[in-house]
Amino acid sequence: MNAIFGLVSDTAASAIWAMVVASLLPLAMALTAKMFGGFHLADNSHPRDFLQNTTGAAARANAAQQNSYETLPVFLAAVLVAMLFFVPQLIINTLAWLYVLIRIGYCVAYITNLATFRSILWVLSIACCVMLFYLAIRVSV
């Protein structure tokens, strides 16, 4: 059975795919930072030094990469805890994919230097994680 106009499945595979996509988002931001920064194969001997010396959109994409790594463990834990405590799968999937979509928007806002919008999206993405933890607590009581 599909919900939300067939966009979100009610199987656990959907949440797992959301975790995979969220886990690949930092890599996508690293590649974006390198592309915007003019990365060459010769820079691969010290890629962190290269990224540290970028400016503008490349530096912001690198910062989005770092923030994506920072929030990823919270998201992964929230999804797994919600699944462990049998929060309804459709709710888990919806919040998981909402997190992913918000994080993509966050990265775009970061790269395009929309600081206030970026901060709002960050709060909303963390709210998805908090909601998953909250629902797991409610189900376990």
mmCIF file of N, CA and C in Angstrom:
data_model
loop_
_atom_site.group_PDB
_atom_site.id
_atom_site.type_symbol
_atom_site.label_atom_id
_atom_site.label_comp_id
_atom_site.label_asym_id
_atom_site.label_seq_id
_atom_site.Cartn_x
_atom_site.Cartn_y
_atom_site.Cartn_z
ATOM 1 N N MET A 1 0.833 -1.192 0.000
ATOM 2 C CA MET A 1 0.000 0.000 0.000
ATOM 3 C C MET A 1 0.874 1.250 0.000
ATOM 4 N N ASN A 2 0.515 2.233 -0.778
ATOM 5 C CA ASN A 2 1.252 3.491 -0.843
ATOM 6 C C ASN A 2 0.425 4.606 -0.230
ATOM 7 N N ALA A 3 1.132 5.563 0.330
ATOM 8 C CA ALA A 3 0.459 6.708 0.925
ATOM 9 C C ALA A 3 1.035 7.990 0.342
ATOM 10 N N ILE A 4 0.425 9.093 0.710
ATOM 11 C CA ILE A 4 0.841 10.404 0.232
ATOM 12 C C ILE A 4 0.979 10.379 -1.287
ATOM 13 N N PHE A 5 -0.132 10.071 -1.931
ATOM 14 C CA PHE A 5 -0.223 10.040 -3.387
ATOM 15 C C PHE A 5 0.763 9.057 -4.011
ATOM 16 N N GLY A 6 1.089 8.013 -3.299
ATOM 17 C CA GLY A 6 1.976 6.993 -3.823
ATOM 18 C C GLY A 6 3.454 7.344 -3.778
ATOM 19 N N LEU A 7 3.802 8.433 -3.129
ATOM 20 C CA LEU A 7 5.202 8.861 -3.093
ATOM 21 C C LEU A 7 6.009 8.158 -2.011
ATOM 22 N N VAL A 8 5.351 7.761 -0.932
ATOM 23 C CA VAL A 8 6.054 7.119 0.182
ATOM 24 C C VAL A 8 5.464 5.733 0.391
ATOM 25 N N SER A 9 6.309 4.749 0.324
ATOM 26 C CA SER A 9 5.880 3.369 0.531
ATOM 27 C C SER A 9 5.708 3.107 2.025
ATOM 28 N N ASP A 10 4.968 2.060 2.366
ATOM 29 C CA ASP A 10 4.813 1.706 3.782
ATOM 30 C C ASP A 10 5.666 0.492 4.154
ATOM 31 N N THR A 11 6.708 0.225 3.387
ATOM 32 C CA THR A 11 7.607 -0.885 3.714
ATOM 33 C C THR A 11 8.883 -0.336 4.348
ATOM 34 N N ALA A 12 9.559 -1.182 5.103
ATOM 35 C CA ALA A 12 10.801 -0.782 5.753
ATOM 36 C C ALA A 12 11.876 -0.420 4.735
ATOM 37 N N ALA A 13 11.787 -0.981 3.551
ATOM 38 C CA ALA A 13 12.779 -0.681 2.516
ATOM 39 C C ALA A 13 12.824 0.813 2.204
ATOM 40 N N SER A 14 11.698 1.477 2.302
ATOM 41 C CA SER A 14 11.656 2.909 2.022
ATOM 42 C C SER A 14 12.516 3.690 3.007
ATOM 43 N N ALA A 15 12.405 3.375 4.286
ATOM 44 C CA ALA A 15 13.222 4.042 5.305
ATOM 45 C C ALA A 15 14.696 3.713 5.110
ATOM 46 N N ILE A 16 14.978 2.486 4.725
ATOM 47 C CA ILE A 16 16.370 2.090 4.493
ATOM 48 C C ILE A 16 16.941 2.869 3.309
ATOM 49 N N TRP A 17 16.148 3.026 2.250
ATOM 50 C CA TRP A 17 16.607 3.814 1.105
ATOM 51 C C TRP A 17 16.828 5.266 1.498
ATOM 52 N N ALA A 18 15.969 5.800 2.346
ATOM 53 C CA ALA A 18 16.156 7.174 2.820
ATOM 54 C C ALA A 18 17.468 7.297 3.588
ATOM 55 N N MET A 19 17.810 6.276 4.370
ATOM 56 C CA MET A 19 19.086 6.288 5.095
ATOM 57 C C MET A 19 20.261 6.221 4.124
ATOM 58 N N VAL A 20 20.115 5.443 3.066
ATOM 59 C CA VAL A 20 21.182 5.349 2.055
ATOM 60 C C VAL A 20 21.376 6.706 1.374
ATOM 61 N N VAL A 21 20.281 7.320 0.957
ATOM 62 C CA VAL A 21 20.373 8.612 0.276
ATOM 63 C C VAL A 21 20.984 9.663 1.208
ATOM 64 N N ALA A 22 20.536 9.690 2.459
ATOM 65 C CA ALA A 22 21.092 10.645 3.425
ATOM 66 C C ALA A 22 22.584 10.395 3.650
ATOM 67 N N SER A 23 22.982 9.140 3.615
ATOM 68 C CA SER A 23 24.397 8.797 3.803
ATOM 69 C C SER A 23 25.250 9.206 2.610
ATOM 70 N N LEU A 24 24.652 9.281 1.435
ATOM 71 C CA LEU A 24 25.385 9.686 0.229
ATOM 72 C C LEU A 24 25.407 11.200 0.032
ATOM 73 N N LEU A 25 24.552 11.908 0.756
ATOM 74 C CA LEU A 25 24.478 13.361 0.594
ATOM 75 C C LEU A 25 25.813 14.057 0.900
ATOM 76 N N PRO A 26 26.541 13.682 1.958
ATOM 77 C CA PRO A 26 27.847 14.331 2.171
ATOM 78 C C PRO A 26 28.809 14.116 1.002
ATOM 79 N N LEU A 27 28.785 12.947 0.422
ATOM 80 C CA LEU A 27 29.634 12.678 -0.736
ATOM 81 C C LEU A 27 29.254 13.594 -1.901
ATOM 82 N N ALA A 28 27.970 13.753 -2.127
ATOM 83 C CA ALA A 28 27.516 14.646 -3.201
ATOM 84 C C ALA A 28 27.982 16.078 -2.949
ATOM 85 N N MET A 29 27.967 16.499 -1.684
ATOM 86 C CA MET A 29 28.427 17.850 -1.358
ATOM 87 C C MET A 29 29.938 17.976 -1.517
ATOM 88 N N ALA A 30 30.686 16.928 -1.203
ATOM 89 C CA ALA A 30 32.143 16.950 -1.406
ATOM 90 C C ALA A 30 32.460 17.083 -2.893
ATOM 91 N N LEU A 31 31.756 16.322 -3.715
ATOM 92 C CA LEU A 31 31.968 16.399 -5.162
ATOM 93 C C LEU A 31 31.588 17.781 -5.700
ATOM 94 N N THR A 32 30.512 18.336 -5.164
ATOM 95 C CA THR A 32 30.089 19.676 -5.568
ATOM 96 C C THR A 32 31.142 20.710 -5.194
ATOM 97 N N ALA A 33 31.665 20.615 -3.980
ATOM 98 C CA ALA A 33 32.697 21.550 -3.524
ATOM 99 C C ALA A 33 33.934 21.461 -4.411
ATOM 100 N N LYS A 34 34.317 20.239 -4.743
ATOM 101 C CA LYS A 34 35.492 20.058 -5.597
ATOM 102 C C LYS A 34 35.233 20.602 -6.998
ATOM 103 N N MET A 35 34.047 20.379 -7.515
ATOM 104 C CA MET A 35 33.713 20.869 -8.849
ATOM 105 C C MET A 35 33.742 22.402 -8.874
ATOM 106 N N PHE A 36 33.091 23.036 -7.889
ATOM 107 C CA PHE A 36 33.065 24.498 -7.833
ATOM 108 C C PHE A 36 34.447 25.085 -7.560
ATOM 109 N N GLY A 37 35.295 24.322 -6.870
ATOM 110 C CA GLY A 37 36.616 24.821 -6.504
ATOM 111 C C GLY A 37 37.679 24.585 -7.544
ATOM 112 N N GLY A 38 37.352 23.889 -8.629
ATOM 113 C CA GLY A 38 38.327 23.629 -9.679
ATOM 114 C C GLY A 38 39.301 22.519 -9.330
ATOM 115 N N PHE A 39 38.812 21.507 -8.666
ATOM 116 C CA PHE A 39 39.632 20.373 -8.243
ATOM 117 C C PHE A 39 40.245 19.660 -9.446
ATOM 118 N N HIS A 40 41.529 19.302 -9.320
ATOM 119 C CA HIS A 40 42.240 18.531 -10.340
ATOM 120 C C HIS A 40 42.782 17.275 -9.685
ATOM 121 N N LEU A 41 43.076 16.264 -10.481
ATOM 122 C CA LEU A 41 43.597 15.008 -9.931
ATOM 123 C C LEU A 41 44.855 15.222 -9.095
ATOM 124 N N ALA A 42 45.655 16.205 -9.438
ATOM 125 C CA ALA A 42 46.863 16.495 -8.660
ATOM 126 C C ALA A 42 46.509 16.934 -7.239
ATOM 127 N N ASP A 43 45.315 17.518 -7.063
ATOM 128 C CA ASP A 43 44.878 17.957 -5.735
ATOM 129 C C ASP A 43 44.477 16.783 -4.848
ATOM 130 N N ASN A 44 44.358 15.603 -5.427
ATOM 131 C CA ASN A 44 43.890 14.443 -4.674
ATOM 132 C C ASN A 44 44.903 13.957 -3.642
ATOM 133 N N SER A 45 46.153 14.395 -3.742
ATOM 134 C CA SER A 45 47.139 13.982 -2.739
ATOM 135 C C SER A 45 46.850 14.637 -1.392
ATOM 136 N N HIS A 46 46.194 15.805 -1.402
ATOM 137 C CA HIS A 46 45.803 16.494 -0.167
ATOM 138 C C HIS A 46 44.427 17.142 -0.354
ATOM 139 N N PRO A 47 43.370 16.336 -0.500
ATOM 140 C CA PRO A 47 42.050 16.924 -0.808
ATOM 141 C C PRO A 47 41.508 17.807 0.311
ATOM 142 N N ARG A 48 41.832 17.504 1.552
ATOM 143 C CA ARG A 48 41.334 18.355 2.642
ATOM 144 C C ARG A 48 41.982 19.730 2.611
ATOM 145 N N ASP A 49 43.281 19.771 2.296
ATOM 146 C CA ASP A 49 43.942 21.069 2.150
ATOM 147 C C ASP A 49 43.307 21.861 1.013
ATOM 148 N N PHE A 50 43.028 21.180 -0.091
ATOM 149 C CA PHE A 50 42.382 21.844 -1.226
ATOM 150 C C PHE A 50 41.046 22.442 -0.798
ATOM 151 N N LEU A 51 40.196 21.625 -0.144
ATOM 152 C CA LEU A 51 38.870 22.099 0.249
ATOM 153 C C LEU A 51 38.947 23.200 1.295
ATOM 154 N N GLN A 52 39.928 23.126 2.165
ATOM 155 C CA GLN A 52 40.077 24.142 3.206
ATOM 156 C C GLN A 52 40.428 25.501 2.603
ATOM 157 N N ASN A 53 41.059 25.498 1.461
ATOM 158 C CA ASN A 53 41.481 26.750 0.824
ATOM 159 C C ASN A 53 40.493 27.265 -0.212
ATOM 160 N N THR A 54 39.339 26.623 -0.353
ATOM 161 C CA THR A 54 38.344 27.111 -1.308
ATOM 162 C C THR A 54 37.601 28.305 -0.722
ATOM 163 N N THR A 55 36.939 29.038 -1.600
ATOM 164 C CA THR A 55 36.143 30.189 -1.173
ATOM 165 C C THR A 55 34.794 30.139 -1.893
ATOM 166 N N GLY A 56 33.898 31.016 -1.506
ATOM 167 C CA GLY A 56 32.609 31.152 -2.170
ATOM 168 C C GLY A 56 31.762 29.898 -2.107
ATOM 169 N N ALA A 57 31.133 29.570 -3.225
ATOM 170 C CA ALA A 57 30.216 28.433 -3.282
ATOM 171 C C ALA A 57 30.924 27.126 -2.962
ATOM 172 N N ALA A 58 32.180 26.987 -3.374
ATOM 173 C CA ALA A 58 32.927 25.758 -3.078
ATOM 174 C C ALA A 58 33.119 25.589 -1.577
ATOM 175 N N ALA A 59 33.464 26.662 -0.894
ATOM 176 C CA ALA A 59 33.643 26.600 0.564
ATOM 177 C C ALA A 59 32.318 26.308 1.255
ATOM 178 N N ARG A 60 31.247 26.896 0.746
ATOM 179 C CA ARG A 60 29.930 26.645 1.347
ATOM 180 C C ARG A 60 29.475 25.210 1.096
ATOM 181 N N ALA A 61 29.777 24.659 -0.080
ATOM 182 C CA ALA A 61 29.448 23.251 -0.353
ATOM 183 C C ALA A 61 30.239 22.338 0.568
ATOM 184 N N ASN A 62 31.489 22.691 0.836
ATOM 185 C CA ASN A 62 32.294 21.908 1.770
ATOM 186 C C ASN A 62 31.713 21.993 3.177
ATOM 187 N N ALA A 63 31.249 23.170 3.573
ATOM 188 C CA ALA A 63 30.617 23.315 4.888
ATOM 189 C C ALA A 63 29.320 22.507 4.951
ATOM 190 N N ALA A 64 28.564 22.482 3.859
ATOM 191 C CA ALA A 64 27.343 21.663 3.806
ATOM 192 C C ALA A 64 27.691 20.191 3.933
ATOM 193 N N GLN A 65 28.815 19.785 3.328
ATOM 194 C CA GLN A 65 29.284 18.403 3.473
ATOM 195 C C GLN A 65 29.558 18.086 4.943
ATOM 196 N N GLN A 66 30.284 18.961 5.603
ATOM 197 C CA GLN A 66 30.636 18.733 7.002
ATOM 198 C C GLN A 66 29.392 18.678 7.882
ATOM 199 N N ASN A 67 28.453 19.597 7.641
ATOM 200 C CA ASN A 67 27.235 19.578 8.438
ATOM 201 C C ASN A 67 26.404 18.339 8.152
ATOM 202 N N SER A 68 26.434 17.861 6.932
ATOM 203 C CA SER A 68 25.707 16.636 6.601
ATOM 204 C C SER A 68 26.265 15.452 7.370
ATOM 205 N N TYR A 69 27.586 15.398 7.507
ATOM 206 C CA TYR A 69 28.196 14.337 8.320
ATOM 207 C C TYR A 69 27.833 14.490 9.796
ATOM 208 N N GLU A 70 27.733 15.724 10.267
ATOM 209 C CA GLU A 70 27.439 15.969 11.685
ATOM 210 C C GLU A 70 26.029 15.548 12.067
ATOM 211 N N THR A 71 25.064 15.751 11.187
ATOM 212 C CA THR A 71 23.680 15.420 11.532
ATOM 213 C C THR A 71 23.294 13.985 11.168
ATOM 214 N N LEU A 72 24.097 13.348 10.331
ATOM 215 C CA LEU A 72 23.767 11.999 9.858
ATOM 216 C C LEU A 72 23.594 10.975 10.981
ATOM 217 N N PRO A 73 24.488 10.914 11.981
ATOM 218 C CA PRO A 73 24.294 9.906 13.036
ATOM 219 C C PRO A 73 22.978 10.068 13.802
ATOM 220 N N VAL A 74 22.570 11.308 14.009
ATOM 221 C CA VAL A 74 21.300 11.552 14.710
ATOM 222 C C VAL A 74 20.142 11.003 13.881
ATOM 223 N N PHE A 75 20.171 11.277 12.585
ATOM 224 C CA PHE A 75 19.113 10.788 11.697
ATOM 225 C C PHE A 75 19.079 9.267 11.660
ATOM 226 N N LEU A 76 20.229 8.650 11.447
ATOM 227 C CA LEU A 76 20.278 7.184 11.362
ATOM 228 C C LEU A 76 19.786 6.551 12.658
ATOM 229 N N ALA A 77 20.225 7.087 13.785
ATOM 230 C CA ALA A 77 19.777 6.558 15.077
ATOM 231 C C ALA A 77 18.272 6.738 15.255
ATOM 232 N N ALA A 78 17.762 7.893 14.862
ATOM 233 C CA ALA A 78 16.324 8.160 15.022
ATOM 234 C C ALA A 78 15.491 7.177 14.220
ATOM 235 N N VAL A 79 15.881 6.922 12.983
ATOM 236 C CA VAL A 79 15.129 5.977 12.147
ATOM 237 C C VAL A 79 15.196 4.571 12.741
ATOM 238 N N LEU A 80 16.385 4.153 13.127
ATOM 239 C CA LEU A 80 16.538 2.803 13.672
ATOM 240 C C LEU A 80 15.788 2.629 14.989
ATOM 241 N N VAL A 81 15.845 3.631 15.858
ATOM 242 C CA VAL A 81 15.113 3.545 17.128
ATOM 243 C C VAL A 81 13.615 3.487 16.867
ATOM 244 N N ALA A 82 13.129 4.311 15.947
ATOM 245 C CA ALA A 82 11.699 4.286 15.626
ATOM 246 C C ALA A 82 11.283 2.923 15.096
ATOM 247 N N MET A 83 12.136 2.325 14.260
ATOM 248 C CA MET A 83 11.817 0.990 13.738
ATOM 249 C C MET A 83 11.873 -0.058 14.854
ATOM 250 N N LEU A 84 12.843 0.066 15.725
ATOM 251 C CA LEU A 84 13.007 -0.881 16.825
ATOM 252 C C LEU A 84 11.795 -0.886 17.757
ATOM 253 N N PHE A 85 11.220 0.291 17.953
ATOM 254 C CA PHE A 85 10.073 0.392 18.854
ATOM 255 C C PHE A 85 8.731 0.362 18.124
ATOM 256 N N PHE A 86 8.744 -0.049 16.872
ATOM 257 C CA PHE A 86 7.535 -0.298 16.098
ATOM 258 C C PHE A 86 6.632 0.911 15.930
ATOM 259 N N VAL A 87 7.263 2.062 15.698
ATOM 260 C CA VAL A 87 6.480 3.213 15.257
ATOM 261 C C VAL A 87 5.911 2.814 13.895
ATOM 262 N N PRO A 88 4.681 3.181 13.577
ATOM 263 C CA PRO A 88 4.124 2.790 12.278
ATOM 264 C C PRO A 88 5.069 3.148 11.124
ATOM 265 N N GLN A 89 5.304 2.165 10.274
ATOM 266 C CA GLN A 89 6.316 2.300 9.230
ATOM 267 C C GLN A 89 6.047 3.463 8.285
ATOM 268 N N LEU A 90 4.793 3.711 7.987
ATOM 269 C CA LEU A 90 4.466 4.821 7.089
ATOM 270 C C LEU A 90 4.896 6.160 7.685
ATOM 271 N N ILE A 91 4.746 6.310 8.987
ATOM 272 C CA ILE A 91 5.175 7.547 9.658
ATOM 273 C C ILE A 91 6.698 7.657 9.618
ATOM 274 N N ILE A 92 7.381 6.554 9.895
ATOM 275 C CA ILE A 92 8.851 6.549 9.830
ATOM 276 C C ILE A 92 9.305 6.938 8.431
ATOM 277 N N ASN A 93 8.730 6.304 7.432
ATOM 278 C CA ASN A 93 9.125 6.571 6.050
ATOM 279 C C ASN A 93 8.880 8.029 5.663
ATOM 280 N N THR A 94 7.736 8.544 6.053
ATOM 281 C CA THR A 94 7.397 9.926 5.717
ATOM 282 C C THR A 94 8.393 10.892 6.353
ATOM 283 N N LEU A 95 8.679 10.707 7.639
ATOM 284 C CA LEU A 95 9.626 11.587 8.314
ATOM 285 C C LEU A 95 11.050 11.406 7.786
ATOM 286 N N ALA A 96 11.396 10.171 7.429
ATOM 287 C CA ALA A 96 12.739 9.911 6.902
ATOM 288 C C ALA A 96 12.935 10.613 5.557
ATOM 289 N N TRP A 97 11.968 10.477 4.663
ATOM 290 C CA TRP A 97 12.100 11.121 3.356
ATOM 291 C C TRP A 97 11.948 12.634 3.458
ATOM 292 N N LEU A 98 11.137 13.088 4.399
ATOM 293 C CA LEU A 98 11.024 14.524 4.628
ATOM 294 C C LEU A 98 12.378 15.080 5.078
ATOM 295 N N TYR A 99 13.054 14.354 5.979
ATOM 296 C CA TYR A 99 14.398 14.741 6.407
ATOM 297 C C TYR A 99 15.326 14.845 5.196
ATOM 298 N N VAL A 100 15.315 13.849 4.335
ATOM 299 C CA VAL A 100 16.199 13.842 3.170
ATOM 300 C C VAL A 100 15.903 15.043 2.268
ATOM 301 N N LEU A 101 14.643 15.284 1.989
ATOM 302 C CA LEU A 101 14.279 16.417 1.124
ATOM 303 C C LEU A 101 14.673 17.752 1.749
ATOM 304 N N ILE A 102 14.455 17.877 3.041
ATOM 305 C CA ILE A 102 14.841 19.114 3.727
ATOM 306 C C ILE A 102 16.352 19.289 3.695
ATOM 307 N N ARG A 103 17.095 18.199 3.890
ATOM 308 C CA ARG A 103 18.556 18.285 3.875
ATOM 309 C C ARG A 103 19.074 18.649 2.484
ATOM 310 N N ILE A 104 18.430 18.171 1.438
ATOM 311 C CA ILE A 104 18.821 18.577 0.086
ATOM 312 C C ILE A 104 18.573 20.076 -0.080
ATOM 313 N N GLY A 105 17.416 20.530 0.377
ATOM 314 C CA GLY A 105 17.129 21.967 0.348
ATOM 315 C C GLY A 105 18.126 22.759 1.171
ATOM 316 N N TYR A 106 18.512 22.212 2.315
ATOM 317 C CA TYR A 106 19.507 22.840 3.179
ATOM 318 C C TYR A 106 20.827 23.024 2.427
ATOM 319 N N CYS A 107 21.257 21.981 1.746
ATOM 320 C CA CYS A 107 22.520 22.049 1.001
ATOM 321 C C CYS A 107 22.451 23.087 -0.109
ATOM 322 N N VAL A 108 21.342 23.123 -0.814
ATOM 323 C CA VAL A 108 21.164 24.125 -1.872
ATOM 324 C C VAL A 108 21.172 25.527 -1.267
ATOM 325 N N ALA A 109 20.476 25.704 -0.153
ATOM 326 C CA ALA A 109 20.447 27.011 0.514
ATOM 327 C C ALA A 109 21.836 27.411 0.998
ATOM 328 N N TYR A 110 22.594 26.446 1.476
ATOM 329 C CA TYR A 110 23.954 26.732 1.943
ATOM 330 C C TYR A 110 24.830 27.189 0.779
ATOM 331 N N ILE A 111 24.801 26.445 -0.311
ATOM 332 C CA ILE A 111 25.645 26.761 -1.471
ATOM 333 C C ILE A 111 25.279 28.120 -2.064
ATOM 334 N N THR A 112 23.989 28.436 -2.086
ATOM 335 C CA THR A 112 23.538 29.698 -2.673
ATOM 336 C C THR A 112 23.537 30.849 -1.677
ATOM 337 N N ASN A 113 24.040 30.591 -0.470
ATOM 338 C CA ASN A 113 24.244 31.616 0.562
ATOM 339 C C ASN A 113 22.935 32.232 1.069
ATOM 340 N N LEU A 114 21.936 31.395 1.267
ATOM 341 C CA LEU A 114 20.669 31.828 1.857
ATOM 342 C C LEU A 114 20.688 31.443 3.339
ATOM 343 N N ALA A 115 21.405 32.216 4.138
ATOM 344 C CA ALA A 115 21.727 31.838 5.511
ATOM 345 C C ALA A 115 20.499 31.626 6.398
ATOM 346 N N THR A 116 19.556 32.539 6.384
ATOM 347 C CA THR A 116 18.386 32.406 7.255
ATOM 348 C C THR A 116 17.536 31.211 6.847
ATOM 349 N N PHE A 117 17.297 31.061 5.547
ATOM 350 C CA PHE A 117 16.523 29.922 5.053
ATOM 351 C C PHE A 117 17.229 28.613 5.399
ATOM 352 N N ARG A 118 18.552 28.603 5.252
ATOM 353 C CA ARG A 118 19.352 27.426 5.594
ATOM 354 C C ARG A 118 19.149 27.055 7.061
ATOM 355 N N SER A 119 19.163 28.034 7.940
ATOM 356 C CA SER A 119 18.987 27.767 9.368
ATOM 357 C C SER A 119 17.600 27.210 9.665
ATOM 358 N N ILE A 120 16.607 27.741 8.998
ATOM 359 C CA ILE A 120 15.237 27.229 9.166
ATOM 360 C C ILE A 120 15.172 25.769 8.721
ATOM 361 N N LEU A 121 15.784 25.467 7.598
ATOM 362 C CA LEU A 121 15.785 24.084 7.103
ATOM 363 C C LEU A 121 16.556 23.160 8.043
ATOM 364 N N TRP A 122 17.629 23.646 8.621
ATOM 365 C CA TRP A 122 18.384 22.834 9.586
ATOM 366 C C TRP A 122 17.483 22.460 10.761
ATOM 367 N N VAL A 123 16.770 23.438 11.307
ATOM 368 C CA VAL A 123 15.869 23.181 12.439
ATOM 369 C C VAL A 123 14.796 22.174 12.043
ATOM 370 N N LEU A 124 14.229 22.330 10.852
ATOM 371 C CA LEU A 124 13.186 21.401 10.402
ATOM 372 C C LEU A 124 13.739 19.983 10.232
ATOM 373 N N SER A 125 14.963 19.855 9.738
ATOM 374 C CA SER A 125 15.536 18.513 9.578
ATOM 375 C C SER A 125 15.768 17.858 10.931
ATOM 376 N N ILE A 126 16.240 18.623 11.892
ATOM 377 C CA ILE A 126 16.439 18.076 13.242
ATOM 378 C C ILE A 126 15.084 17.759 13.883
ATOM 379 N N ALA A 127 14.073 18.559 13.573
ATOM 380 C CA ALA A 127 12.730 18.288 14.100
ATOM 381 C C ALA A 127 12.220 16.930 13.623
ATOM 382 N N CYS A 128 12.548 16.543 12.399
ATOM 383 C CA CYS A 128 12.157 15.214 11.905
ATOM 384 C C CYS A 128 12.781 14.128 12.776
ATOM 385 N N CYS A 129 14.037 14.295 13.126
ATOM 386 C CA CYS A 129 14.734 13.309 13.971
ATOM 387 C C CYS A 129 14.132 13.282 15.374
ATOM 388 N N VAL A 130 13.911 14.458 15.926
ATOM 389 C CA VAL A 130 13.330 14.537 17.271
ATOM 390 C C VAL A 130 11.951 13.894 17.291
ATOM 391 N N MET A 131 11.176 14.115 16.245
ATOM 392 C CA MET A 131 9.838 13.521 16.162
ATOM 393 C C MET A 131 9.923 11.998 16.129
ATOM 394 N N LEU A 132 10.883 11.452 15.405
ATOM 395 C CA LEU A 132 11.053 9.995 15.383
ATOM 396 C C LEU A 132 11.389 9.464 16.770
ATOM 397 N N PHE A 133 12.286 10.140 17.469
ATOM 398 C CA PHE A 133 12.613 9.723 18.839
ATOM 399 C C PHE A 133 11.395 9.851 19.747
ATOM 400 N N TYR A 134 10.671 10.959 19.619
ATOM 401 C CA TYR A 134 9.480 11.183 20.438
ATOM 402 C C TYR A 134 8.434 10.091 20.203
ATOM 403 N N LEU A 135 8.196 9.757 18.954
ATOM 404 C CA LEU A 135 7.213 8.714 18.652
ATOM 405 C C LEU A 135 7.651 7.359 19.198
ATOM 406 N N ALA A 136 8.939 7.080 19.154
ATOM 407 C CA ALA A 136 9.446 5.824 19.723
ATOM 408 C C ALA A 136 9.211 5.794 21.235
ATOM 409 N N ILE A 137 9.422 6.940 21.880
ATOM 410 C CA ILE A 137 9.163 7.021 23.321
ATOM 411 C C ILE A 137 7.694 6.804 23.612
ATOM 412 N N ARG A 138 6.823 7.442 22.840
ATOM 413 C CA ARG A 138 5.372 7.318 23.055
ATOM 414 C C ARG A 138 4.898 5.875 22.854
ATOM 415 N N VAL A 139 5.450 5.205 21.869
ATOM 416 C CA VAL A 139 5.053 3.830 21.593
ATOM 417 C C VAL A 139 5.544 2.895 22.688
ATOM 418 N N SER A 140 6.696 3.193 23.280
ATOM 419 C CA SER A 140 7.281 2.282 24.274
ATOM 420 C C SER A 140 6.686 2.436 25.666
ATOM 421 N N VAL A 141 5.909 3.494 25.898
ATOM 422 C CA VAL A 141 5.338 3.710 27.238
ATOM 423 C C VAL A 141 4.104 2.869 27.435
#
